[in-house]
PDB file of C-alpha atoms in Angstrom:
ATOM      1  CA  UNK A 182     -65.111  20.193   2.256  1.00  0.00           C
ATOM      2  CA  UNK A 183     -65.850  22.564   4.914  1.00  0.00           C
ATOM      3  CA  UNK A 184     -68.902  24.751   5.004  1.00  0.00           C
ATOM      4  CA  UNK A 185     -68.792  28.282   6.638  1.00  0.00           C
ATOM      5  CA  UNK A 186     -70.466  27.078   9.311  1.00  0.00           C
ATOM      6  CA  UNK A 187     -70.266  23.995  11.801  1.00  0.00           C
ATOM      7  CA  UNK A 188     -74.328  23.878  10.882  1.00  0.00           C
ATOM      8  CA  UNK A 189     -73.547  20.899   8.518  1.00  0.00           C
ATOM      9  CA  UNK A 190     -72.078  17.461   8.771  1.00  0.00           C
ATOM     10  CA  UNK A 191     -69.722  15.951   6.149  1.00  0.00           C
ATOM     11  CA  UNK A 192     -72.063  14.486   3.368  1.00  0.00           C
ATOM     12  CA  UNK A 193     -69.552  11.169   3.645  1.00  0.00           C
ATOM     13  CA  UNK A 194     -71.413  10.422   6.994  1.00  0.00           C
ATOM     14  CA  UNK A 195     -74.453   8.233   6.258  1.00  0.00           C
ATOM     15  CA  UNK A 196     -77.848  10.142   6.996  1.00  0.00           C
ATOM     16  CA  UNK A 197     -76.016  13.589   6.828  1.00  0.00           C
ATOM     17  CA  UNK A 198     -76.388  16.545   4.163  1.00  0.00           C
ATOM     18  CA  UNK A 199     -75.329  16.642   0.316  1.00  0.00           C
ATOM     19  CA  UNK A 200     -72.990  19.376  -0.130  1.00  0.00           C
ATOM     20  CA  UNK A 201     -74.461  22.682  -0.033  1.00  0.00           C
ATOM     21  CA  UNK A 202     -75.487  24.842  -3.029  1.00  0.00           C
ATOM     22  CA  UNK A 203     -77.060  28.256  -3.130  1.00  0.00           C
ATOM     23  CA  UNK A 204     -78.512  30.351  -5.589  1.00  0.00           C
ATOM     24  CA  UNK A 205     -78.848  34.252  -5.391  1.00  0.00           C
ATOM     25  CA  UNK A 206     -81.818  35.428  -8.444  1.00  0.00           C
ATOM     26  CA  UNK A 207     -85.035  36.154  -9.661  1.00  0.00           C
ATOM     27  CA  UNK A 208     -87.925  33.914  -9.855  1.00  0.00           C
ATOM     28  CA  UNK A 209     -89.482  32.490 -12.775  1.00  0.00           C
ATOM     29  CA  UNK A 210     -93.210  31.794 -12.344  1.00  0.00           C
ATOM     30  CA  UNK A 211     -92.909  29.706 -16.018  1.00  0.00           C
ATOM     31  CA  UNK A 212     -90.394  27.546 -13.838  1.00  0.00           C
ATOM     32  CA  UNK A 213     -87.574  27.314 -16.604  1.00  0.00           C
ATOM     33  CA  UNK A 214     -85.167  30.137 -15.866  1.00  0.00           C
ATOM     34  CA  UNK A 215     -84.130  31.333 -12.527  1.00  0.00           C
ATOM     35  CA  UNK A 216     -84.153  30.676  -9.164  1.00  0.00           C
ATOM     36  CA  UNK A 217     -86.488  27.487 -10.439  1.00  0.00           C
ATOM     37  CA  UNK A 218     -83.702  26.661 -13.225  1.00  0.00           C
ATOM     38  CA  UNK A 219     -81.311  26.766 -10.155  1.00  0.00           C
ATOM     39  CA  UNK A 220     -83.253  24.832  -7.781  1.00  0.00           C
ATOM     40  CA  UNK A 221     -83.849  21.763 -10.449  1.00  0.00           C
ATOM     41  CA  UNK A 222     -80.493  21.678 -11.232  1.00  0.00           C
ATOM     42  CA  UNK A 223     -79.143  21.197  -8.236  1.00  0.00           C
ATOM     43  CA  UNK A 224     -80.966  18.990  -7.495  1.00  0.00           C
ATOM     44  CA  UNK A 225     -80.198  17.093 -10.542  1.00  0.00           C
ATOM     45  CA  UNK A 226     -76.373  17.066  -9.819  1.00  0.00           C
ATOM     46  CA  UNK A 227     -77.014  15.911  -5.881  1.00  0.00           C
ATOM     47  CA  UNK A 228     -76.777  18.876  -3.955  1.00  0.00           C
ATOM     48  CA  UNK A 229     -78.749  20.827  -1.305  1.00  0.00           C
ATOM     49  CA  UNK A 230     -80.092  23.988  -3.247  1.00  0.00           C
ATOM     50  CA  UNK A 231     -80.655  26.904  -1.605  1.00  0.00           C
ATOM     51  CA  UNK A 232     -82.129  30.388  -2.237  1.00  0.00           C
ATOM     52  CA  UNK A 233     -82.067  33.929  -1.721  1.00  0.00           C
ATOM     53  CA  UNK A 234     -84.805  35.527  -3.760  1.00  0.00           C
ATOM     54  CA  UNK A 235     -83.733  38.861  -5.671  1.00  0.00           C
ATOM     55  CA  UNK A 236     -87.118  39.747  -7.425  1.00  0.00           C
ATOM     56  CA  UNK A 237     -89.991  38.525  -8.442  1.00  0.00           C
ATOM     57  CA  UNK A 238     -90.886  38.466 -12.636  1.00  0.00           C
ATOM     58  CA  UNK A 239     -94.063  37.439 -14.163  1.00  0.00           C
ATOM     59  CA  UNK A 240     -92.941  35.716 -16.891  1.00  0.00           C
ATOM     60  CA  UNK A 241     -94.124  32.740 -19.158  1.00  0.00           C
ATOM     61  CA  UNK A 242     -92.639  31.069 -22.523  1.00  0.00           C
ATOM     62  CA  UNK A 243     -93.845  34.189 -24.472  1.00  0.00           C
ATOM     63  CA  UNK A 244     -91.791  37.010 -21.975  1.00  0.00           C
ATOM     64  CA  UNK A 245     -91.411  38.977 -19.099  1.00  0.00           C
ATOM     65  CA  UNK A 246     -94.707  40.882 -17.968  1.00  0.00           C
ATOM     66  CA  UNK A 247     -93.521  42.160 -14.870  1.00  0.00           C
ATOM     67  CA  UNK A 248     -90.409  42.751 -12.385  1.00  0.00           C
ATOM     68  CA  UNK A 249     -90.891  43.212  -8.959  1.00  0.00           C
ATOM     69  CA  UNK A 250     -87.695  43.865  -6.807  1.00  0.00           C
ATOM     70  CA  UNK A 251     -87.102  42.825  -3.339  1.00  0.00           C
ATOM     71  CA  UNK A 252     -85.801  45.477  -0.612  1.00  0.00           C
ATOM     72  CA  UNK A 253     -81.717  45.106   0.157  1.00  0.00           C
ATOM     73  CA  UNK A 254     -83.040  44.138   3.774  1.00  0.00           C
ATOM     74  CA  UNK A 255     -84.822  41.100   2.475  1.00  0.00           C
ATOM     75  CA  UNK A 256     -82.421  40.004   0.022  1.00  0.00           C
ATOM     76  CA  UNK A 257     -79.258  40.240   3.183  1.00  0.00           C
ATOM     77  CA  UNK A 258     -82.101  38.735   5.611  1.00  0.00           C
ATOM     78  CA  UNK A 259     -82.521  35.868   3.657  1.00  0.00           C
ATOM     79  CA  UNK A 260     -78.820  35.424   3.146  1.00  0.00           C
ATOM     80  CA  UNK A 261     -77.773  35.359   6.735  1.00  0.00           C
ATOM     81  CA  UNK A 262     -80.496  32.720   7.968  1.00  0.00           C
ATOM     82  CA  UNK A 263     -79.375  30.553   5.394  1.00  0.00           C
ATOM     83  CA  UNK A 264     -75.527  31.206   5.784  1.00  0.00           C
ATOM     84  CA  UNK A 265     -74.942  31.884   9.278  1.00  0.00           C
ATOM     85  CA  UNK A 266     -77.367  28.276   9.876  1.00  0.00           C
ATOM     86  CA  UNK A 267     -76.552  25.730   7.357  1.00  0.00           C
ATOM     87  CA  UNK A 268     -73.565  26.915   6.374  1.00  0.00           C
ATOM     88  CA  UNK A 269     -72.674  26.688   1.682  1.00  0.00           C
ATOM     89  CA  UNK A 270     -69.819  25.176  -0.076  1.00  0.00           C
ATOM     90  CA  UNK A 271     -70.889  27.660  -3.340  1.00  0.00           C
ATOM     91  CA  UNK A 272     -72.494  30.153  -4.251  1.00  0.00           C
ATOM     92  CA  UNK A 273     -74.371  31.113  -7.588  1.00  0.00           C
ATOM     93  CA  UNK A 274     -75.731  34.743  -8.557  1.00  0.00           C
ATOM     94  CA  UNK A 275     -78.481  35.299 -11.349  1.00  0.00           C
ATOM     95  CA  UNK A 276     -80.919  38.290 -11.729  1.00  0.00           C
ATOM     96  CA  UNK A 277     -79.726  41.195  -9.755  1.00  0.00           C
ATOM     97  CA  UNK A 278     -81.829  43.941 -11.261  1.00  0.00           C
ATOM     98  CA  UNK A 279     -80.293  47.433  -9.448  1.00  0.00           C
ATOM     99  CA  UNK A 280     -77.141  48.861  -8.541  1.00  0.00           C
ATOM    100  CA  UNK A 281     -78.223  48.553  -5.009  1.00  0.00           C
ATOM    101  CA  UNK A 282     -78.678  44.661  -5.266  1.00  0.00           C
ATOM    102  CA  UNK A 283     -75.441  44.366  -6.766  1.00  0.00           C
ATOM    103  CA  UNK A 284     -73.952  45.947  -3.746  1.00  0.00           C
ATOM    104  CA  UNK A 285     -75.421  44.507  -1.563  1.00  0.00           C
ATOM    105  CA  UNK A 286     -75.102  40.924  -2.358  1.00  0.00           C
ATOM    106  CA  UNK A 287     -71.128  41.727  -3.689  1.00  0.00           C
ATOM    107  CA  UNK A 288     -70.428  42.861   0.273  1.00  0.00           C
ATOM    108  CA  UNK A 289     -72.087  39.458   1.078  1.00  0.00           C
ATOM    109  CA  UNK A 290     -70.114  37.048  -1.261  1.00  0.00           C
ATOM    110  CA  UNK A 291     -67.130  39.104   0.196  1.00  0.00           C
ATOM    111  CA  UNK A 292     -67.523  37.606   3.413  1.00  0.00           C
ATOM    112  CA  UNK A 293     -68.334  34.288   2.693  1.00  0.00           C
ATOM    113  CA  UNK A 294     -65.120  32.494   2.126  1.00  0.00           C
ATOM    114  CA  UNK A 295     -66.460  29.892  -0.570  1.00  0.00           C
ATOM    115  CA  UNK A 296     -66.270  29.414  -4.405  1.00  0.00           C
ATOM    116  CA  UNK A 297     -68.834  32.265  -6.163  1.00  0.00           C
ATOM    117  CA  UNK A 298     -70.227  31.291  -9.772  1.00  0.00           C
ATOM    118  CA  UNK A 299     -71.632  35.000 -11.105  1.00  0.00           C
ATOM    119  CA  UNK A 300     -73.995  35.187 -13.781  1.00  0.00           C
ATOM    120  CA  UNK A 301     -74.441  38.831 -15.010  1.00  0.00           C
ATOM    121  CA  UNK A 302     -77.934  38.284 -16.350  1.00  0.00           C
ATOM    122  CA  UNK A 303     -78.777  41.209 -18.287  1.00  0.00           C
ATOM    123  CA  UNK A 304     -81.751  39.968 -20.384  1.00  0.00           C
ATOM    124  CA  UNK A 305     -84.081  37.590 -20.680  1.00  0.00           C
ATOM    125  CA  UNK A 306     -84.122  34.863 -23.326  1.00  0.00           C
ATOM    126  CA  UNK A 307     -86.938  37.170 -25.270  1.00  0.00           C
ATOM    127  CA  UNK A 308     -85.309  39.992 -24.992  1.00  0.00           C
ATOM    128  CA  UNK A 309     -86.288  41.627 -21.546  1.00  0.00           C
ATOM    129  CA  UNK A 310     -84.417  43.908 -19.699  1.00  0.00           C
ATOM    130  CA  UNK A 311     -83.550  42.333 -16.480  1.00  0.00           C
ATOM    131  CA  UNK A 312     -80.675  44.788 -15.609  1.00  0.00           C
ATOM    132  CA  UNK A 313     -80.824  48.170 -15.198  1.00  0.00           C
ATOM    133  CA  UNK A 314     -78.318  49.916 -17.048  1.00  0.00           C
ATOM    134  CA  UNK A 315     -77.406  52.423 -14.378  1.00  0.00           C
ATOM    135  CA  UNK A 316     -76.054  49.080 -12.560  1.00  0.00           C
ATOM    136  CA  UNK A 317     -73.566  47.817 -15.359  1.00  0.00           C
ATOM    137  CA  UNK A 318     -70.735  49.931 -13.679  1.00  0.00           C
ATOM    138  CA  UNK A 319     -71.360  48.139  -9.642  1.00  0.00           C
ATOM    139  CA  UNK A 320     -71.382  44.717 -11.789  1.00  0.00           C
ATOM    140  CA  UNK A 321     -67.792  45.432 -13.195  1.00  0.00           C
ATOM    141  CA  UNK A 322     -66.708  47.428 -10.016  1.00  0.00           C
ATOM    142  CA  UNK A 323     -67.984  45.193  -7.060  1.00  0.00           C
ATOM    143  CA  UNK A 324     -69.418  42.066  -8.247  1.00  0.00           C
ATOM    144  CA  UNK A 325     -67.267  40.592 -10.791  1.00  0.00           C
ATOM    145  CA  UNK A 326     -63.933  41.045  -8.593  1.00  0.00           C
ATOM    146  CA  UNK A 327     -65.219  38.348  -5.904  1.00  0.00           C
ATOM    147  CA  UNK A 328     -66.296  36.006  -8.512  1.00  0.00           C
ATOM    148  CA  UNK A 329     -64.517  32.886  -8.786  1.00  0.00           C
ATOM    149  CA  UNK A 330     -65.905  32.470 -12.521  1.00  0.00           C
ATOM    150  CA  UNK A 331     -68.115  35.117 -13.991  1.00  0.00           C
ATOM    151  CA  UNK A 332     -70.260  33.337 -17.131  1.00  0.00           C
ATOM    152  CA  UNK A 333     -71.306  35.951 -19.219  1.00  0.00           C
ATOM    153  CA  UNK A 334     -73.206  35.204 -22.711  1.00  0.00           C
ATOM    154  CA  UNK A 335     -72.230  36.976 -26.065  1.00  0.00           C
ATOM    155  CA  UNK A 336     -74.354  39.843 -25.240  1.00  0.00           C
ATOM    156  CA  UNK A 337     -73.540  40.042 -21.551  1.00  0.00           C
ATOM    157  CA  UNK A 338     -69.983  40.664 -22.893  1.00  0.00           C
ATOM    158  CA  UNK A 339     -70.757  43.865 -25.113  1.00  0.00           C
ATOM    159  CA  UNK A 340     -72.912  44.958 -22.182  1.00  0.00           C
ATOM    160  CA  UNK A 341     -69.849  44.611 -20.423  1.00  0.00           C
ATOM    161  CA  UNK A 342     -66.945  45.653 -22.124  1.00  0.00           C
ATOM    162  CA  UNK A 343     -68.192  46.456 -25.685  1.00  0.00           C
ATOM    163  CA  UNK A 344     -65.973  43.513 -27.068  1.00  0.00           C
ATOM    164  CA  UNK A 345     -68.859  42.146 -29.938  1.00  0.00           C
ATOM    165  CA  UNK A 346     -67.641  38.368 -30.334  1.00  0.00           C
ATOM    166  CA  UNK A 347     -67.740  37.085 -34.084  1.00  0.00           C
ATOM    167  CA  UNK A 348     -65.029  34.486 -34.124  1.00  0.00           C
ATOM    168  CA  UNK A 349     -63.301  32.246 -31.255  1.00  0.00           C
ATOM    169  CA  UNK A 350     -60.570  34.589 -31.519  1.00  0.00           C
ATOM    170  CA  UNK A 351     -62.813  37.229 -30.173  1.00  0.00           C
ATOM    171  CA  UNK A 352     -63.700  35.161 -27.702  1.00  0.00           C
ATOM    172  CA  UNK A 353     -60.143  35.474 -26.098  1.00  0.00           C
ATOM    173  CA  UNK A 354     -60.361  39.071 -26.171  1.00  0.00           C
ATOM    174  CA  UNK A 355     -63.502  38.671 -24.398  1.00  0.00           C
ATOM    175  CA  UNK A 356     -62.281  36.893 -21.894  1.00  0.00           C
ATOM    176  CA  UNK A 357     -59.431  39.137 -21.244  1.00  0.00           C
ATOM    177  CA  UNK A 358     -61.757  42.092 -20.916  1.00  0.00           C
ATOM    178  CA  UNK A 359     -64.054  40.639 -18.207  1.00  0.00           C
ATOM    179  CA  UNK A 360     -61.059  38.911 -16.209  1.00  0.00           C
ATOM    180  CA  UNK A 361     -59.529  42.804 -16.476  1.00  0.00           C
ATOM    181  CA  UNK A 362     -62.849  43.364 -14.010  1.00  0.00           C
ATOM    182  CA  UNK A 363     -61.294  41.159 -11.387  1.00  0.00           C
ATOM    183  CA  UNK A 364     -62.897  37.659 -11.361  1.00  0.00           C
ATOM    184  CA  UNK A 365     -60.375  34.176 -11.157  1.00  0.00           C
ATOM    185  CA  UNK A 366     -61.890  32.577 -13.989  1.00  0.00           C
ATOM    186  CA  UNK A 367     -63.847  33.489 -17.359  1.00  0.00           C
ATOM    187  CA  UNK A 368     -66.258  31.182 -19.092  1.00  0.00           C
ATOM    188  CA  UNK A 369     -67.626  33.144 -21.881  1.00  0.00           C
ATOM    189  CA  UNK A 370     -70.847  30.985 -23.404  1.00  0.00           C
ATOM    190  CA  UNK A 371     -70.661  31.074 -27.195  1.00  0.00           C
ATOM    191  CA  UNK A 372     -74.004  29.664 -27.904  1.00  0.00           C
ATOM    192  CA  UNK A 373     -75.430  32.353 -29.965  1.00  0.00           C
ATOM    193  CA  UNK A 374     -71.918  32.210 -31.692  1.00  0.00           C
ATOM    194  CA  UNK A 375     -72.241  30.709 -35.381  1.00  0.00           C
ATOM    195  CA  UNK A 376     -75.661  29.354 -34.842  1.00  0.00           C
ATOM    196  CA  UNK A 377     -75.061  27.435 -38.175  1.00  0.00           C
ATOM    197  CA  UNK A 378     -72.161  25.229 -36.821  1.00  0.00           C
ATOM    198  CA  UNK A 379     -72.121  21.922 -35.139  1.00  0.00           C
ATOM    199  CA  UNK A 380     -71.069  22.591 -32.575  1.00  0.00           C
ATOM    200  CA  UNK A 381     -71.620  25.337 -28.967  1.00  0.00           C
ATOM    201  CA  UNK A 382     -68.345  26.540 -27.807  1.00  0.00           C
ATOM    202  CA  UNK A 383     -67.702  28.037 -24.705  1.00  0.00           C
ATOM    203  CA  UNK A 384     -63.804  29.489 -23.556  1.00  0.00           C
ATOM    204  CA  UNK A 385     -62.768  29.067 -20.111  1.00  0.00           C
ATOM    205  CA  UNK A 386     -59.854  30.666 -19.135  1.00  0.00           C
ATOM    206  CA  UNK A 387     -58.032  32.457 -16.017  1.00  0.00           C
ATOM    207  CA  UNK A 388     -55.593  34.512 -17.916  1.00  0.00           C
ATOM    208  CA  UNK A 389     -52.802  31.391 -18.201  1.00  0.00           C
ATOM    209  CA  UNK A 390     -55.074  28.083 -19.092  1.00  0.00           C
ATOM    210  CA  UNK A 391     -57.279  27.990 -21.879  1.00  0.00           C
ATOM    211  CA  UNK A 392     -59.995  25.260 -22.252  1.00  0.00           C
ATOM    212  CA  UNK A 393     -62.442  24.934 -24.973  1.00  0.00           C
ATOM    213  CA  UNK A 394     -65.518  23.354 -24.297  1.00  0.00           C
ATOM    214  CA  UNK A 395     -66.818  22.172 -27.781  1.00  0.00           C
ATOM    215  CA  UNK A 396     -70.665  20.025 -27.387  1.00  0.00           C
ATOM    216  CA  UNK A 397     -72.886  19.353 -30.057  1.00  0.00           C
ATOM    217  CA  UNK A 398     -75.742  21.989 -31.138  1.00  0.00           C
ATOM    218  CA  UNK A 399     -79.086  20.494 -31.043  1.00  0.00           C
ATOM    219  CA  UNK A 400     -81.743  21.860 -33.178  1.00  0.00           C
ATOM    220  CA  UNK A 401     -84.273  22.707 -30.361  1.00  0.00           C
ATOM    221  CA  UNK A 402     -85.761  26.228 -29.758  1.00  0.00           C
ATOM    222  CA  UNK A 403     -86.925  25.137 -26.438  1.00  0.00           C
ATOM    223  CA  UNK A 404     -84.189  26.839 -24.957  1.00  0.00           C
ATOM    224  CA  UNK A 405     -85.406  28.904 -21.473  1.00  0.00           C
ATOM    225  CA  UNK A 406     -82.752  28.756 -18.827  1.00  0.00           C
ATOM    226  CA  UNK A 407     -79.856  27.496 -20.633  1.00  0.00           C
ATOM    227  CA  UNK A 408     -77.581  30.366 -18.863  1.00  0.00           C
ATOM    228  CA  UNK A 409     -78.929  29.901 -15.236  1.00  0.00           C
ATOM    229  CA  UNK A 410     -78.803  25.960 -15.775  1.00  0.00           C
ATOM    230  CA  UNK A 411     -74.995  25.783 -16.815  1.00  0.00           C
ATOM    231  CA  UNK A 412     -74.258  28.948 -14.132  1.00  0.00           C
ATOM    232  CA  UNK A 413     -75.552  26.732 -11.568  1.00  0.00           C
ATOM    233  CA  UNK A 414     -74.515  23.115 -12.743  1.00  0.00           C
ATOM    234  CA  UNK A 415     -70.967  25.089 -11.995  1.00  0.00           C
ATOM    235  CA  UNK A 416     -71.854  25.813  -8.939  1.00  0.00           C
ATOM    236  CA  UNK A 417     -73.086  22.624  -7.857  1.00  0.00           C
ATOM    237  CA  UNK A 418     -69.688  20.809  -9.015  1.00  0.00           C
ATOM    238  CA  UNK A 419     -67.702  23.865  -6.878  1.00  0.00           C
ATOM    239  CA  UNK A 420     -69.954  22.732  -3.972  1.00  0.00           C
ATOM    240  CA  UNK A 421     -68.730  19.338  -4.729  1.00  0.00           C
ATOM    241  CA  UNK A 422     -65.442  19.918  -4.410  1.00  0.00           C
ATOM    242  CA  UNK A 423     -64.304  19.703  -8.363  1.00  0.00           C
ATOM    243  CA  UNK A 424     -61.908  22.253  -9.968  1.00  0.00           C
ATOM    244  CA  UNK A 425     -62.765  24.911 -11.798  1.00  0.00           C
ATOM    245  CA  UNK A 426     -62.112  23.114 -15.388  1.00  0.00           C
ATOM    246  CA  UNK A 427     -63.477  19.583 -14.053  1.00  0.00           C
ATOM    247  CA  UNK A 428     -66.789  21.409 -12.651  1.00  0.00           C
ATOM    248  CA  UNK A 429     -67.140  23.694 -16.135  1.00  0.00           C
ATOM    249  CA  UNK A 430     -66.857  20.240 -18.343  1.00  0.00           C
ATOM    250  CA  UNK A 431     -69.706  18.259 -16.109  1.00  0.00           C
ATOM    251  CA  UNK A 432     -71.871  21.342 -16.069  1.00  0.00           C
ATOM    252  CA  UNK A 433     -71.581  21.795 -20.514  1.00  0.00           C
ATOM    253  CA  UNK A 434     -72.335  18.019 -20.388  1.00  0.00           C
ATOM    254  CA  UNK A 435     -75.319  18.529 -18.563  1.00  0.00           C
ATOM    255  CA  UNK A 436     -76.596  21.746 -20.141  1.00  0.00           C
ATOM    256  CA  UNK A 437     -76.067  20.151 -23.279  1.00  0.00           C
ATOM    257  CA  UNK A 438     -78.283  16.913 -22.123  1.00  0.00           C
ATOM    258  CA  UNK A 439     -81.105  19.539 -21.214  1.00  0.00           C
ATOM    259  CA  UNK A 440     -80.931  21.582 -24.285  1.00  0.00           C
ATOM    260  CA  UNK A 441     -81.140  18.109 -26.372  1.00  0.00           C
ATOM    261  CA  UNK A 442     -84.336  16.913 -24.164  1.00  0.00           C
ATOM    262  CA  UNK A 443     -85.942  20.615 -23.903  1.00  0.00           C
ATOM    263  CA  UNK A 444     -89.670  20.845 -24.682  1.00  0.00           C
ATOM    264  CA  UNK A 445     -92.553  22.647 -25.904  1.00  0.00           C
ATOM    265  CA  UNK A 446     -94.498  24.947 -23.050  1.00  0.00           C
ATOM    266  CA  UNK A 447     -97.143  27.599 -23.544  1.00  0.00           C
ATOM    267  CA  UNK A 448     -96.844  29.340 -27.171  1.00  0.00           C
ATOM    268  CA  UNK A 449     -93.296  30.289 -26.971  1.00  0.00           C
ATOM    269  CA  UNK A 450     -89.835  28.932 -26.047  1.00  0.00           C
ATOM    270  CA  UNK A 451     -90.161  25.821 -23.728  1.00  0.00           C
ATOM    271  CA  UNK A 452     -87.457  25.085 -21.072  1.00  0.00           C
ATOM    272  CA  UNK A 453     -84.472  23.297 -21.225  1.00  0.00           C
ATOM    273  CA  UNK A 454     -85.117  19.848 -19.354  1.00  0.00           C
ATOM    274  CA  UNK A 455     -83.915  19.924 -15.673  1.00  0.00           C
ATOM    275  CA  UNK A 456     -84.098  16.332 -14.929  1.00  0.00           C
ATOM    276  CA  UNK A 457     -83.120  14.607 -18.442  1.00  0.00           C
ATOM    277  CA  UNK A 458     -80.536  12.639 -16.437  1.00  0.00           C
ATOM    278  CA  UNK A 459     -82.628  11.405 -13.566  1.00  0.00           C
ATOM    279  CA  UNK A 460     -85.592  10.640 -15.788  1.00  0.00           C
TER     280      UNK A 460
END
């Protein structure tokens, strides 16, 4: 496993550097979503996490008060220190809030010649905005096509591609309409898909293979982060070196740990728990 730059030593060598993870998003000042959600998780899974911050929110378990972007300059400043020093083996993308940041950090991932995990946040869990709507089109056009799996929710799809998922079988249609906008792999997160059932299913496909990725559904509302936990528990197992498939399984096995051990916060939803398999 060979970073994109000669900045880090192979993590076999005793004393050196876990592979190398980094996460492209917003911040969460409630600490359960975001780059924060990122951060933990890697951590969690035994790589180096890394960030590029995108914006700032004020945000707690009730919703989003505030969105502050960052300038393009800070968010391809940030980018380059880390890259062009330590060097990533993957790359994960949250909140990107304007058509500009979209650009902007698509013409980065297209130079870095590692795995990309994109996850086109749109809203928050409460319902906030966190996309603008004029920047749907330089998601499909420029960010999804250097994606090596996008992970949109059920939402994120109609936002997307107007396919509204009911059934699995929709969910095949759904991934056929965002691998039309040019990334290798789909893994569309049916969560909010028959919230009645036993069981969450997500669909990970490329077009050829199909896997289904069937975990029990825990009855816990404490749910904050779920999508930027399991976007970046991919990314951590593409750092590591795992396929595609292997790295989707390990990261719904430990998405569906945290949902199980999530917990109360504030007066609203409560986080998923980062660390329920180092505790």
């Amino acid at each position: 496993m060979t970073p994109t730059t000669a900045g880090t030593a192979a993590a076999s060598t005793p004393g050196a550097a876990p592979p190398l993870c980094l996460t492209v998003a917003g911040s969460d000042s409630g600490g359960g979503a975001g780059i924060q959600a990122d951060l933990k998780t890697m951590l969690a899974l035994g790589v180096h996490g890394m960030s590029v911050l995108t914006a700032v929110t004020a945000q707690n378990s009730l919703g989003v008060r505030g969105v502050w972007e960052l300038p393009a300059d800070a968010v391809t400043a940030q980018y380059r220190a880390v890259v062009d020093d330590i060097g990533v083996h993957a790359v994960k993308t949250g909140m990107l809030s304007s058509t500009v940041l979209v650009e902007t950090v698509a013409e980065l991932l297209a130079g870095t010649p590692v795995p990309a995990v994109v996850d086109p946040v749109g809203v928050s869990k409460h319902g906030d905005p966190l996309l603008a709507a004029s920047a749907l089109d330089a998601v499909r056009r420029e960010l999804l096509p250097r994606a090596t799996v996008a992970t949109p929710n059920l939402d994120e799809v109609a936002q997307l591609t107007g396919v509204v998922v009911e059934t699995e079988d929709d969910m095949r249609r759904a991934a056929d309409a965002v691998l039309g906008h040019g990334p290798r792999w789909a893994l569309i997160k049916g969560g909010h898909l028959d919230a009645r059932g036993d069981l969450a299913v997500d669909l990970l496909t490329d077009g050829t293979e199909e896997h289904w990725l069937r975990a029990p559904r825990h009855d816990n509302r404490h749910t904050h982060g779920t999508g930027c936990t399991l976007a970046s528990a991919l990314a951590a197992g593409l750092a590591k070196g795992l396929s595609v498939p292997d790295a989707a399984r390990t990261a719904k096995e430990y998405v569906t740990g945290a949902i199980a051990a999530g917990y109360a916060l504030g007066a609203g939803i409560g986080p998923v728990d980062h660390g329920w398999n180092i505790r």
